[in-house]
């Protein structure tokens, strides 16, 4: 683990590993334990990093406490969510042609896997773990100006959910009507609705 | 209590920000110039953390509905005393010009502005579905009605609105603010920088991070900036100086000065 500064309010813990659900659980647990250090305002897990936001005056003290951060996997409690998904996204036909798969086959492959919530961006953009390589597709060359809230997309090998409307370049395959209160490390299984 | 007659662009209720929620995808939000809002709160006898009204560079009109004490500050305008407590009574109207200087102005009201407390903050973030932009006929309510009406004299001058901007990292010298500025971020012009590889995996970032977009233009993340990003971060603005960037208008000059940790 490398420790780097990000301005006067940020400390980045960088893990030299490929992103994986296992690493996400560890980052989530470590981030949670970091929030109890005096001077820590926030701790946000990324795919391979944790960004700790601090009160600048207490940064040196926080830096000293970082090596003692620990993660007990047995105390980590992730939740499992089943999320109904309507697979009528505007890119699903294109995907069918591009991949040479019937749309119902794309739906089956996408809904088969249980995904881990890797990162939650803003505004509530949920980055999930990897899809089966059979349905991996490149992002749009020209991102859309507005992608509707609830849209489910695939960008490269990752799948994800647009929790709020925002611009974006992921291929949209479906939508969810209600987004549960997800946290990183939770798992999501889509149920075709 | 006041009623908005004509809102400016991007008129909203803000406080010092929403902290500790980035892991759930909620950005800091809050005032673009939190120091100006805190100073005005002090002028009217509020805690620094009280909510106020933030408004963008256009003209703004509003009318007073109840007795009270208010103060205006931030980006300078004509039409009201600036950085001073003002005793107001029903029927008074304020017609404020567009900003002569700066971008974001603030109105503080004794007692603080009432808005729902969401995850510890009253700040609006429209994109995140928290509150909405204020519009004509919206009434701004006061949180604590029975506050001392005596205007307060503060120590110290109003916050400085100009100055060099300290940055941590590999970036120095002169840039100009691009044509579009909003609460998410400011694009800078004047010089392009090598963009570096776009990261396949988005990682968390903070307000003040200066990302290099694929075109090579630096982009400063502001208080509503994305909580995670895939672009290379070339440098990070000192947290005390981000408000100085926020207050620069399109075309105005910014001078970055490198500082060490």
Tab-separated table of C-alpha atoms in Angstrom, chain A residues 5-12 14 19 41-53 56-57 59 79 118-125 127 130 139 158 164-167 181-184, chain B residues 18-28 125-130 167-168 184 198-207 209 224-230 233 235-241 261:
chain	number	residue	atom	x	y	z
A	5	UNK	CA	-1.149	13.366	-0.541
A	6	UNK	CA	-3.980	14.844	-2.575
A	7	UNK	CA	-3.917	18.520	-1.661
A	8	UNK	CA	-4.114	19.670	1.946
A	9	UNK	CA	-7.383	17.829	2.637
A	10	UNK	CA	-6.740	14.487	0.934
A	11	UNK	CA	-4.749	11.336	1.619
A	12	UNK	CA	-4.837	8.551	-0.972
A	14	UNK	CA	-3.119	3.175	-3.242
A	19	UNK	CA	-9.745	-4.382	-8.836
A	41	UNK	CA	-13.952	13.853	7.669
A	42	UNK	CA	-14.696	11.146	5.111
A	43	UNK	CA	-13.200	7.977	3.657
A	44	UNK	CA	-14.274	6.906	0.212
A	45	UNK	CA	-13.286	3.605	-1.392
A	46	UNK	CA	-12.375	3.534	-5.091
A	47	UNK	CA	-11.487	0.601	-7.326
A	48	UNK	CA	-7.890	0.377	-6.076
A	49	UNK	CA	-7.631	3.331	-3.717
A	50	UNK	CA	-9.155	4.860	-0.634
A	51	UNK	CA	-9.460	8.642	-0.508
A	52	UNK	CA	-9.416	9.948	3.043
A	53	UNK	CA	-10.610	13.530	3.480
A	56	UNK	CA	-5.977	20.012	7.260
A	57	UNK	CA	-4.734	20.869	10.780
A	59	UNK	CA	-3.499	15.679	8.650
A	79	UNK	CA	-25.953	-6.901	1.878
A	118	UNK	CA	-17.249	-1.597	-6.514
A	119	UNK	CA	-17.552	2.180	-6.280
A	120	UNK	CA	-20.370	4.691	-5.978
A	121	UNK	CA	-19.650	7.883	-7.882
A	122	UNK	CA	-21.764	10.985	-8.142
A	123	UNK	CA	-24.555	11.606	-8.623
A	124	UNK	CA	-25.037	8.073	-7.265
A	125	UNK	CA	-23.414	6.345	-10.228
A	127	UNK	CA	-19.952	0.958	-10.665
A	130	UNK	CA	-17.302	-7.209	-14.428
A	139	UNK	CA	-18.325	2.812	-24.501
A	158	UNK	CA	-18.004	-3.127	-16.257
A	164	UNK	CA	-29.413	10.041	-11.022
A	165	UNK	CA	-29.561	11.534	-14.500
A	166	UNK	CA	-26.186	12.652	-15.862
A	167	UNK	CA	-24.122	12.663	-19.055
A	181	UNK	CA	-29.577	2.023	-0.621
A	182	UNK	CA	-26.448	0.368	-1.962
A	183	UNK	CA	-23.031	0.490	-0.334
A	184	UNK	CA	-19.692	-0.634	-1.726
B	18	UNK	CA	-22.278	18.087	3.133
B	19	UNK	CA	-19.369	16.048	4.448
B	20	UNK	CA	-18.796	12.345	4.982
B	21	UNK	CA	-21.134	11.094	2.236
B	22	UNK	CA	-18.762	10.645	-0.697
B	23	UNK	CA	-18.725	6.851	-0.402
B	24	UNK	CA	-22.468	6.959	-1.157
B	25	UNK	CA	-21.941	9.227	-4.155
B	26	UNK	CA	-22.906	12.556	-2.596
B	27	UNK	CA	-20.517	15.416	-3.308
B	28	UNK	CA	-19.614	18.160	-0.842
B	125	UNK	CA	-27.638	19.827	-5.071
B	126	UNK	CA	-30.088	19.660	-7.947
B	127	UNK	CA	-28.246	16.920	-9.839
B	128	UNK	CA	-28.247	14.740	-6.753
B	129	UNK	CA	-31.961	15.307	-6.254
B	130	UNK	CA	-31.504	17.411	-3.090
B	167	UNK	CA	-1.573	24.478	-5.751
B	168	UNK	CA	0.028	21.222	-4.697
B	184	UNK	CA	-19.319	21.253	-10.865
B	198	UNK	CA	-7.063	8.008	-19.076
B	199	UNK	CA	-7.363	5.583	-16.229
B	200	UNK	CA	-9.461	2.528	-16.936
B	201	UNK	CA	-10.640	2.575	-13.334
B	202	UNK	CA	-12.233	5.681	-11.892
B	203	UNK	CA	-10.884	6.651	-8.498
B	204	UNK	CA	-12.105	9.128	-5.854
B	205	UNK	CA	-11.192	12.804	-6.218
B	206	UNK	CA	-11.896	15.959	-4.204
B	207	UNK	CA	-12.998	19.511	-4.937
B	209	UNK	CA	-8.394	18.538	-7.994
B	224	UNK	CA	-20.360	19.734	-6.882
B	225	UNK	CA	-17.591	18.045	-8.846
B	226	UNK	CA	-17.829	14.326	-9.453
B	227	UNK	CA	-16.710	12.273	-6.442
B	228	UNK	CA	-14.753	9.910	-8.698
B	229	UNK	CA	-12.891	10.519	-11.940
B	230	UNK	CA	-10.838	8.747	-14.564
B	233	UNK	CA	-5.015	14.779	-11.666
B	235	UNK	CA	-2.390	19.212	-9.214
B	236	UNK	CA	-4.738	20.124	-6.388
B	237	UNK	CA	-5.764	23.639	-5.361
B	238	UNK	CA	-5.145	24.538	-1.704
B	239	UNK	CA	-8.527	24.152	-0.008
B	240	UNK	CA	-8.459	27.742	1.296
B	241	UNK	CA	-7.886	29.109	-2.218
B	261	UNK	CA	3.388	19.588	1.414
